[in-house]
CSV table of C-alpha atoms in Angstrom, one decimal:
chain,number,residue,atom,x,y,z
A,1,MET,CA,71.0,-10.0,16.2
A,2,THR,CA,68.8,-6.7,15.8
A,3,ARG,CA,68.7,-4.1,18.5
A,4,THR,CA,65.9,-2.1,18.8
A,5,THR,CA,66.6,1.7,19.5
A,6,ARG,CA,64.0,3.6,21.6
A,7,SER,CA,64.2,7.3,21.6
A,8,LEU,CA,62.9,9.1,24.5
A,9,SER,CA,59.7,11.1,24.0
A,10,PRO,CA,59.7,14.9,23.7
A,11,ARG,CA,57.8,15.5,26.9
A,12,LEU,CA,60.2,13.4,28.8
A,13,LEU,CA,63.2,15.5,27.2
A,14,LEU,CA,61.7,18.5,28.1
A,15,ILE,CA,61.5,17.3,31.7
A,16,GLY,CA,64.9,15.9,31.9
A,17,SER,CA,66.8,18.8,30.8
A,18,ALA,CA,64.8,21.2,32.9
A,19,ALA,CA,65.7,19.1,36.0
A,20,PHE,CA,69.3,18.8,35.0
A,21,ALA,CA,69.7,22.6,34.4
A,22,GLY,CA,68.0,23.4,37.6
A,23,LEU,CA,70.3,20.9,39.7
A,24,ALA,CA,73.5,22.3,37.9
A,25,VAL,CA,72.6,25.8,38.9
A,26,VAL,CA,71.8,24.6,42.6
A,27,VAL,CA,75.1,22.9,42.6
A,28,LEU,CA,77.0,26.2,41.1
A,29,VAL,CA,75.3,28.3,43.9
A,30,VAL,CA,76.6,26.1,46.6
A,31,LEU,CA,80.1,25.8,45.3
A,32,SER,CA,80.4,29.6,44.6
A,33,VAL,CA,79.1,30.2,48.5
A,34,THR,CA,81.7,27.9,49.8
A,35,GLY,CA,84.5,29.3,48.0
A,36,ASP,CA,85.0,26.0,45.9
A,37,VAL,CA,84.2,28.0,42.5
A,38,ASP,CA,84.7,31.8,41.5
A,39,PRO,CA,81.5,33.6,41.4
A,40,VAL,CA,82.1,34.6,37.7
A,41,THR,CA,82.9,31.3,36.6
A,42,ALA,CA,79.8,29.7,38.4
A,43,VAL,CA,77.5,32.5,36.6
A,44,GLN,CA,79.2,31.8,33.2
A,45,LEU,CA,78.3,27.9,33.8
A,46,ALA,CA,75.0,28.6,35.0
A,47,ALA,CA,74.1,30.7,31.8
A,48,SER,CA,75.7,28.1,29.6
A,49,LEU,CA,73.5,25.4,31.2
A,50,LEU,CA,70.4,27.7,30.7
A,51,VAL,CA,71.2,28.1,26.9
A,52,LEU,CA,71.5,24.2,27.0
A,53,ALA,CA,68.3,23.6,28.7
A,54,ALA,CA,66.4,26.2,26.3
A,55,ALA,CA,68.1,24.6,23.5
A,56,ALA,CA,66.7,21.2,24.8
A,57,ALA,CA,63.4,22.7,25.1
A,58,ILE,CA,63.2,23.8,21.6
A,59,VAL,CA,64.2,20.5,20.2
A,60,ALA,CA,61.5,18.8,22.3
A,61,SER,CA,59.0,21.2,21.0
A,62,VAL,CA,59.8,20.8,17.2
A,63,ARG,CA,59.8,16.8,17.9
A,64,ARG,CA,56.5,17.0,19.5
A,65,THR,CA,55.4,19.2,16.5
A,66,ASP,CA,56.6,16.6,14.0
A,67,GLY,CA,55.0,13.9,16.0
A,68,LYS,CA,51.8,15.5,15.9
A,69,ALA,CA,52.0,16.2,12.2
A,70,LEU,CA,53.0,12.6,11.5
A,71,ARG,CA,49.9,11.3,13.5
A,72,ILE,CA,47.6,13.7,11.3
A,73,ASP,CA,49.4,12.5,8.1
A,74,ASN,CA,48.9,8.9,9.2
A,75,ARG,CA,45.3,9.6,10.2
A,76,THR,CA,44.9,11.4,6.8
A,77,LYS,CA,46.1,8.5,4.7
A,78,ARG,CA,44.1,6.2,6.9
A,79,GLN,CA,40.7,8.1,6.0
A,80,ASP,CA,42.0,8.4,2.3
A,81,ALA,CA,42.2,4.8,2.2
A,82,ALA,CA,38.9,4.0,3.8
A,83,LEU,CA,37.2,6.7,1.0
A,84,VAL,CA,39.3,4.5,-1.6
A,85,ARG,CA,37.9,1.2,-0.5
A,86,ALA,CA,34.0,2.7,-0.2
A,87,GLU,CA,34.6,4.0,-3.7
A,88,HIS,CA,35.8,0.8,-4.8
A,89,THR,CA,32.7,-0.9,-3.4
A,90,LEU,CA,30.4,1.5,-5.2
A,91,THR,CA,32.0,1.0,-8.3
A,92,GLN,CA,31.4,-2.6,-7.9
A,93,LEU,CA,27.7,-2.0,-7.2
A,94,THR,CA,27.0,-0.2,-9.8
A,95,THR,CA,28.5,-2.5,-12.2
A,96,THR,CA,26.6,-5.1,-10.7
A,97,LEU,CA,23.5,-3.0,-11.1
A,98,ASP,CA,24.4,-2.4,-14.7
A,99,GLY,CA,24.6,-6.2,-15.3
A,100,LEU,CA,21.1,-6.7,-13.6
A,101,THR,CA,19.3,-3.9,-15.9
A,102,GLY,CA,20.6,-5.4,-18.7
A,103,ARG,CA,19.7,-9.0,-18.0
A,104,LEU,CA,16.2,-7.8,-17.0
A,105,VAL,CA,15.8,-5.9,-20.4
A,106,ASP,CA,16.9,-9.1,-22.0
A,107,ALA,CA,14.8,-11.4,-20.1
A,108,SER,CA,11.6,-9.1,-20.8
A,109,ARG,CA,12.2,-9.1,-24.5
A,110,SER,CA,13.1,-12.6,-25.0
A,111,GLN,CA,10.5,-14.1,-22.4
A,112,SER,CA,7.5,-11.7,-23.0
A,113,GLY,CA,7.9,-10.5,-26.6
A,114,PRO,CA,7.6,-13.8,-28.5
A,115,VAL,CA,4.9,-15.3,-26.4
A,116,LEU,CA,2.7,-11.7,-26.6
A,117,ALA,CA,3.0,-12.2,-30.5
A,118,ALA,CA,1.9,-15.9,-30.3
A,119,LEU,CA,-1.1,-15.8,-27.9
A,120,GLY,CA,-2.9,-13.1,-29.2
A,121,GLU,CA,-6.0,-13.5,-26.8
A,122,ASP,CA,-4.1,-13.8,-23.8
A,123,ARG,CA,-2.2,-10.5,-24.3
A,124,MET,CA,-3.5,-8.8,-21.6
A,125,THR,CA,-2.6,-11.3,-19.0
A,126,LEU,CA,1.0,-11.4,-20.6
A,127,THR,CA,1.4,-7.7,-21.0
A,128,THR,CA,0.4,-7.6,-17.1
A,129,GLN,CA,3.6,-9.9,-16.5
A,130,ALA,CA,6.0,-7.8,-18.8
A,131,ASP,CA,4.7,-4.6,-16.5
A,132,ARG,CA,5.7,-6.3,-13.4
A,133,LEU,CA,9.3,-6.8,-15.2
A,134,ALA,CA,9.2,-3.2,-16.1
A,135,GLU,CA,8.6,-2.1,-12.5
A,136,LEU,CA,11.1,-4.2,-11.1
A,137,SER,CA,13.5,-2.8,-13.8
A,138,GLU,CA,12.6,1.0,-12.4
A,139,SER,CA,13.0,-0.2,-9.0
A,140,MET,CA,16.7,-1.0,-9.9
A,141,SER,CA,17.2,2.0,-11.9
A,142,GLU,CA,16.3,4.0,-8.6
A,143,ILE,CA,18.9,2.0,-6.4
A,144,ARG,CA,21.6,2.6,-9.2
A,145,ALA,CA,20.7,6.4,-9.2
A,146,LEU,CA,21.4,6.4,-5.4
A,147,VAL,CA,24.5,4.3,-5.8
A,148,ARG,CA,26.0,6.9,-8.2
A,149,SER,CA,24.8,9.9,-5.8
A,150,ASN,CA,27.1,8.2,-3.1
A,151,ALA,CA,30.0,8.1,-5.4
A,152,ALA,CA,29.8,11.8,-6.1
A,153,ASP,CA,29.6,12.4,-2.1
A,154,LEU,CA,32.8,10.2,-1.8
A,155,ARG,CA,34.6,12.1,-4.5
A,156,GLU,CA,33.7,15.2,-2.9
A,157,LEU,CA,34.9,13.8,0.7
A,158,ARG,CA,38.2,12.9,-1.2
A,159,GLY,CA,38.8,16.4,-2.2
A,160,LEU,CA,38.0,17.7,1.7
A,161,VAL,CA,40.0,15.2,3.3
A,162,HIS,CA,43.3,17.4,3.6
A,163,ASP,CA,41.7,20.3,4.4
A,164,GLU,CA,42.5,20.9,8.3
A,165,THR,CA,39.5,23.0,8.9
A,166,THR,CA,37.3,20.0,7.7
A,167,GLY,CA,39.5,16.9,8.6
A,168,GLY,CA,37.9,16.5,12.1
A,169,GLY,CA,34.5,15.8,10.6
A,170,VAL,CA,35.8,13.5,7.8
A,171,ALA,CA,36.4,10.2,9.8
A,172,GLN,CA,32.8,10.6,11.1
A,173,THR,CA,31.3,11.4,7.7
A,174,VAL,CA,33.3,8.2,6.4
A,175,ARG,CA,31.6,6.0,8.8
A,176,GLU,CA,28.3,7.4,7.9
A,177,ILE,CA,28.8,6.6,4.3
A,178,GLY,CA,30.0,3.4,5.1
A,179,GLU,CA,26.9,2.3,7.1
A,180,ARG,CA,24.6,3.9,4.1
A,181,LEU,CA,26.7,1.5,1.8
A,182,ASP,CA,25.7,-1.5,4.1
A,183,VAL,CA,22.1,-0.6,4.0
A,184,LEU,CA,22.5,-0.1,0.3
A,185,GLY,CA,24.3,-3.3,-0.3
A,186,GLY,CA,21.5,-5.1,1.7
A,187,THR,CA,18.9,-3.3,-0.7
A,188,VAL,CA,20.7,-4.2,-3.6
A,189,ARG,CA,21.0,-7.7,-2.6
A,190,ASP,CA,17.3,-7.9,-1.6
A,191,GLY,CA,16.3,-6.4,-5.0
A,192,GLN,CA,18.5,-8.8,-6.9
A,193,SER,CA,16.9,-11.8,-5.0
A,194,GLU,CA,13.2,-10.3,-6.0
A,195,LEU,CA,14.0,-9.7,-9.4
A,196,SER,CA,15.4,-13.1,-9.9
A,197,GLY,CA,12.5,-14.8,-8.2
A,198,ALA,CA,9.7,-12.7,-10.3
A,199,VAL,CA,11.7,-13.5,-13.5
A,200,ARG,CA,11.9,-17.3,-12.6
A,201,GLN,CA,8.0,-17.4,-11.6
A,202,ASN,CA,6.7,-15.4,-14.7
A,203,TYR,CA,8.9,-17.7,-16.7
A,204,ALA,CA,7.4,-20.9,-15.1
A,205,GLN,CA,3.7,-19.5,-15.4
A,206,LEU,CA,4.3,-18.5,-19.2
A,207,GLU,CA,5.8,-22.0,-19.8
A,208,ALA,CA,2.7,-23.7,-18.1
A,209,LEU,CA,0.5,-21.7,-20.1
A,210,ILE,CA,2.1,-22.4,-23.5
A,211,ASP,CA,2.1,-26.2,-22.5
A,212,ILE,CA,-1.7,-26.1,-21.4
A,213,ARG,CA,-2.9,-24.0,-24.4
A,214,ALA,CA,-0.9,-26.3,-27.0
A,215,LEU,CA,-2.3,-29.3,-25.6
A,216,LEU,CA,-6.1,-28.2,-24.9
A,217,GLN,CA,-6.1,-25.8,-27.9
A,218,PRO,CA,-9.0,-23.7,-26.8
A,219,ARG,CA,-11.6,-22.2,-29.4
A,220,ALA,CA,-12.2,-18.6,-28.0
A,221,PRO,CA,-10.3,-16.1,-26.1
A,222,MET,CA,-9.5,-17.4,-22.4
A,223,PRO,CA,-9.9,-15.3,-19.3
A,224,ARG,CA,-6.8,-14.2,-17.7
A,225,LEU,CA,-5.4,-16.3,-15.0
A,226,ARG,CA,-3.2,-15.7,-11.8
A,227,GLY,CA,-4.3,-13.2,-9.0
A,228,TRP,CA,-7.8,-14.3,-7.9
A,229,ALA,CA,-7.9,-17.1,-10.5
A,230,ALA,CA,-5.9,-20.1,-10.3
A,231,SER,CA,-2.2,-19.9,-11.8
A,232,PRO,CA,-1.1,-21.9,-15.1
A,233,ASP,CA,1.3,-24.1,-12.9
A,234,VAL,CA,-1.6,-25.3,-10.9
A,235,LEU,CA,-4.0,-26.0,-14.0
A,236,ARG,CA,-1.3,-27.7,-15.7
A,237,LEU,CA,-1.1,-30.3,-12.7
A,238,LEU,CA,-5.0,-30.8,-13.1
A,239,VAL,CA,-4.5,-31.4,-16.6
A,240,GLU,CA,-2.1,-34.0,-16.4
A,241,ARG,CA,-4.0,-35.5,-13.7
A,242,ILE,CA,-6.8,-35.8,-16.0
A,243,ALA,CA,-4.8,-36.5,-18.8
A,244,ALA,CA,-3.2,-39.7,-17.0
A,245,ASP,CA,-6.4,-41.0,-15.3
A,246,PRO,CA,-9.3,-39.5,-16.8
A,247,ALA,CA,-12.1,-38.9,-14.2
A,248,GLU,CA,-15.8,-39.5,-14.4
A,249,ILE,CA,-16.6,-36.6,-12.5
A,250,VAL,CA,-14.5,-33.7,-11.5
A,251,VAL,CA,-15.7,-31.2,-8.8
A,252,GLU,CA,-14.3,-27.9,-8.6
A,253,CYS,CA,-14.9,-25.7,-5.6
A,254,GLY,CA,-15.4,-22.4,-7.2
A,255,SER,CA,-15.7,-21.2,-11.0
A,256,GLY,CA,-14.1,-19.0,-13.1
A,257,ALA,CA,-11.6,-19.4,-15.8
A,258,SER,CA,-10.2,-22.8,-14.4
A,259,THR,CA,-13.6,-24.1,-15.0
A,260,VAL,CA,-13.2,-23.8,-18.7
A,261,TRP,CA,-9.6,-25.0,-18.6
A,262,LEU,CA,-10.8,-28.4,-16.9
A,263,GLY,CA,-13.8,-28.4,-19.2
A,264,TYR,CA,-11.1,-28.7,-22.1
A,265,ALA,CA,-9.3,-31.3,-20.5
A,266,ALA,CA,-12.3,-33.4,-19.6
A,267,GLN,CA,-13.5,-33.2,-23.2
A,268,ARG,CA,-10.0,-34.0,-25.0
A,269,PHE,CA,-9.2,-36.6,-22.5
A,270,GLY,CA,-12.1,-38.4,-20.7
A,271,GLY,CA,-15.4,-37.5,-21.8
A,272,GLY,CA,-16.7,-37.0,-17.9
A,273,ARG,CA,-18.2,-33.9,-16.3
A,274,VAL,CA,-17.1,-30.8,-14.7
A,275,ILE,CA,-19.1,-29.6,-11.8
A,276,ALA,CA,-18.2,-26.3,-10.4
A,277,LEU,CA,-20.0,-25.1,-7.2
A,278,GLU,CA,-20.3,-21.3,-7.0
A,279,HIS,CA,-21.7,-19.6,-4.0
A,280,ASP,CA,-22.2,-16.0,-6.0
A,281,GLU,CA,-25.1,-16.3,-8.4
A,282,ARG,CA,-23.9,-13.3,-10.5
A,283,PHE,CA,-20.5,-15.0,-10.7
A,284,ALA,CA,-22.2,-18.3,-11.5
A,285,GLU,CA,-24.0,-16.8,-14.4
A,286,SER,CA,-20.6,-15.1,-15.7
A,287,SER,CA,-19.1,-18.5,-15.5
A,288,ARG,CA,-22.0,-20.2,-17.5
A,289,ASP,CA,-21.6,-17.5,-19.9
A,290,LEU,CA,-17.8,-18.2,-20.3
A,291,VAL,CA,-18.8,-21.9,-20.8
A,292,LEU,CA,-21.3,-21.4,-23.4
A,293,ALA,CA,-18.7,-19.0,-25.4
A,294,HIS,CA,-16.3,-21.9,-25.5
A,295,GLY,CA,-19.0,-24.7,-26.6
A,296,LEU,CA,-18.2,-26.5,-23.2
A,297,GLN,CA,-21.8,-26.6,-21.9
A,298,ASP,CA,-22.1,-30.8,-22.7
A,299,VAL,CA,-19.2,-31.3,-20.2
A,300,VAL,CA,-19.4,-28.4,-17.6
A,301,GLU,CA,-22.1,-27.4,-15.5
A,302,VAL,CA,-22.0,-24.6,-13.1
A,303,ARG,CA,-24.3,-25.1,-10.0
A,304,HIS,CA,-25.4,-22.1,-7.8
A,305,ALA,CA,-24.6,-23.3,-4.4
A,306,PRO,CA,-24.9,-20.5,-1.5
A,307,LEU,CA,-23.0,-20.7,1.6
A,308,THR,CA,-24.7,-22.1,4.6
A,309,SER,CA,-23.8,-23.3,7.8
A,310,TRP,CA,-22.3,-26.7,7.8
A,311,THR,CA,-21.2,-28.6,11.0
A,312,ALA,CA,-18.7,-30.8,11.7
A,313,ASP,CA,-18.5,-33.7,13.9
A,314,GLY,CA,-17.3,-32.1,17.0
A,315,GLY,CA,-20.2,-29.3,16.6
A,316,GLU,CA,-17.9,-26.9,14.8
A,317,THR,CA,-19.7,-24.8,12.3
A,318,ILE,CA,-18.2,-23.4,9.0
A,319,PRO,CA,-20.0,-21.7,6.1
A,320,TRP,CA,-19.6,-23.8,2.9
A,321,TYR,CA,-21.6,-24.5,-0.2
A,322,ASP,CA,-25.3,-25.8,0.1
A,323,THR,CA,-24.6,-29.6,0.3
A,324,ARG,CA,-27.9,-30.2,-1.7
A,325,ALA,CA,-26.2,-29.2,-4.8
A,326,LEU,CA,-24.4,-32.5,-4.5
A,327,ASP,CA,-27.1,-35.0,-4.1
A,328,ASP,CA,-26.7,-36.6,-7.5
A,329,LEU,CA,-23.1,-37.0,-7.6
A,330,THR,CA,-21.2,-40.2,-6.9
A,331,GLY,CA,-17.9,-41.7,-8.2
A,332,ILE,CA,-16.2,-38.1,-8.3
A,333,GLY,CA,-12.3,-38.8,-9.4
A,334,LEU,CA,-11.0,-35.6,-8.9
A,335,VAL,CA,-11.9,-32.5,-6.5
A,336,PHE,CA,-10.0,-29.0,-7.1
A,337,VAL,CA,-10.6,-27.1,-3.8
A,338,ASP,CA,-10.4,-23.3,-4.9
A,339,GLY,CA,-13.3,-21.7,-2.9
A,340,PRO,CA,-14.9,-20.6,-1.0
A,341,PRO,CA,-12.8,-17.4,-0.9
A,342,GLY,CA,-10.1,-17.1,2.0
A,343,ALA,CA,-12.0,-14.3,3.3
A,344,THR,CA,-15.3,-16.0,3.8
A,345,ALA,CA,-14.0,-17.7,7.2
A,346,PRO,CA,-10.5,-19.0,8.5
A,347,MET,CA,-11.3,-22.9,7.7
A,348,ALA,CA,-13.6,-22.2,5.1
A,349,ARG,CA,-12.2,-24.6,2.5
A,350,TYR,CA,-12.1,-27.2,5.3
A,351,PRO,CA,-15.0,-28.9,4.8
A,352,ALA,CA,-14.5,-30.0,1.1
A,353,LEU,CA,-12.9,-33.3,1.8
A,354,PRO,CA,-15.4,-34.7,4.8
A,355,VAL,CA,-18.3,-33.4,2.5
A,356,LEU,CA,-17.0,-34.8,-0.8
A,357,LEU,CA,-14.8,-37.8,0.2
A,358,PRO,CA,-17.7,-40.5,0.8
A,359,ARG,CA,-19.0,-39.5,-2.9
A,360,CYS,CA,-15.7,-40.1,-4.2
A,361,ALA,CA,-14.3,-43.1,-5.9
A,362,PRO,CA,-11.6,-45.3,-4.2
A,363,ASP,CA,-8.8,-43.6,-6.3
A,364,ALA,CA,-10.2,-40.0,-5.9
A,365,TRP,CA,-7.6,-37.3,-6.1
A,366,PHE,CA,-8.0,-34.1,-4.1
A,367,VAL,CA,-6.0,-30.9,-5.2
A,368,LEU,CA,-6.1,-27.8,-2.7
A,369,ASP,CA,-4.9,-24.5,-4.2
A,370,ASP,CA,-3.6,-21.4,-2.2
A,371,ALA,CA,-1.6,-24.0,0.1
A,372,ASP,CA,0.9,-21.4,0.8
A,373,ARG,CA,-1.6,-19.6,3.1
A,374,PRO,CA,-1.9,-20.4,6.8
A,375,ALA,CA,-5.5,-21.2,6.6
A,376,GLU,CA,-5.4,-23.8,3.8
A,377,ARG,CA,-2.0,-25.3,5.4
A,378,GLU,CA,-3.9,-25.6,8.6
A,379,ALA,CA,-6.9,-27.4,6.5
A,380,ALA,CA,-4.7,-29.8,4.7
A,381,ASP,CA,-2.8,-30.7,8.0
A,382,ARG,CA,-6.2,-31.3,9.8
A,383,TRP,CA,-7.4,-33.6,6.8
A,384,LEU,CA,-4.3,-35.8,7.2
A,385,ARG,CA,-4.8,-35.9,10.8
A,386,GLU,CA,-8.5,-36.8,11.0
A,387,PHE,CA,-8.3,-39.2,7.5
A,388,PRO,CA,-5.4,-41.5,8.0
A,389,GLU,CA,-6.3,-43.6,4.8
A,390,LEU,CA,-5.0,-40.2,3.1
A,391,THR,CA,-1.7,-39.5,2.0
A,392,GLY,CA,-0.6,-35.9,0.9
A,393,SER,CA,2.5,-34.1,-0.7
A,394,ALA,CA,3.2,-30.5,-1.6
A,395,HIS,CA,3.3,-29.1,-5.2
A,396,PRO,CA,5.6,-26.2,-5.8
A,397,ALA,CA,2.8,-24.2,-7.9
A,398,GLU,CA,2.9,-20.5,-7.7
A,399,LYS,CA,0.5,-20.0,-4.7
A,400,GLY,CA,1.1,-23.5,-3.6
A,401,ALA,CA,-0.7,-26.7,-3.8
A,402,MET,CA,-1.4,-29.8,-1.8
A,403,VAL,CA,-2.3,-33.2,-3.6
A,404,LEU,CA,-4.0,-36.0,-1.6
A,405,ARG,CA,-5.3,-39.2,-2.3
A,406,ARG,CA,-6.2,-42.5,-0.7
A,407,ASN,CA,-3.5,-45.1,0.1
A,408,ARG,CA,-3.5,-47.8,-2.2
A,409,ALA,CA,-4.5,-51.3,-0.2
C-alpha cells in the first residue's frame, strides 16, 4: 500500500514556527518570574528559540520562492507547448495549401490547355474559365502567405517566452494567435471547397461543350456560353432531348447562342423548326445575323415579340411576350424557357406554360433554365400545383434546370 506524504505549505510553516517561538518565550518568562528557571538560562533558551524561529522563517521563504519559480516554469512549459502545437498546425496548413496550389496548376493545364488548342473559335470562352482558375490560385497564394506570416510571429514568440519582462503577455498573445488560426483554418477550408467546386463545374461545362460540338459540328465560330447565355450542360440536355425524340416545333423563350445550338440539333436530328421569341428588337436582329452566319435560316426563325401585359385567370398581370407571335403555332414538342430576363418582373417566366401548353403536342417537354433562382423555383412549383397533369424533375445544371412533361395516360 502506497502512503501519500503531504508537506506543509511555506505559509503554514512560517505561522507555526512564529507561534511556537512566541509561546515558548511567554512560558520562559513565567517560569523565570516564579523562580522555577534561572533568568540567565531563560534568556539563553529564549534566544535559541528566536534563532530557530528565524531559521524556520528563512526556510519557509526559500520554499515559497522555489514554489513560485516552479509555477512560472510550469506555465512557461505550457505556453511553449501551446506554441509548438500552433506552429505544427501552421505547418500542416502550409503543406495543404502547397498541395492545393499544385493541383490547381495541374488542373488548369490538363483541362484548359488541350481544349483551348482543339476548340479554336471557343478560345475566348475557355480562356475566361482558365482565368477564373488563375484567380482562385492567386487567392490561395494570398492565404498561404498569411499562414507563413503567422508562422514567423510564432517563432518570434517562442524566443520571447522565457523573458520575464514579456512573459506576462505571452499567454494572451498565444490565445490571440490561436483564434487567428481558427479563423484562418475556416478560410482555408472555404477556399478549398470553393476551389474544388469551381474546378468540378468548369470540367463539367468543358465536357458538355466538347460533347455538343463533336455531335453537331458547327460550321462557323460559336458565340460564348454561360453568364447571361445558357450553359453547355443545359444545352446538352436539350440536344439529347431532340436527338431522342425529334420535335416538329421547338419554341425558345429568348434568343442568342442557344438558338444556334438548337437550330443545329433540329437540322441534325429532326428536320423540325426552331422558333425563338425575343422582346428586344436589336437583339432579335443580332440573333438573326448569327443564324444566317451558320446557314440555319431554313430551320430557325427569330420573332420579335415585345413584352405586353398578360393576365392570368385570377386577374394577375405579368409582362410577357406578345402572344400574337404564336398565332400560327401548334404541335409544339419542346419549349425552352430562358426568358424574359429575370429582372423584368418577379414571375416573368410563369406565363410560358399556361400560354404555350394548349399549343403543345400531347408528349411535349418544357425545360426551365435558371431554376436555382427563387423566382424560377416559385414559377415551377406554381406550374406543378396548377397543372396536375404535369410531372417535373430537377436537372443538375450549372444554374439549375427543371424538366416538365405531361403524365402518360
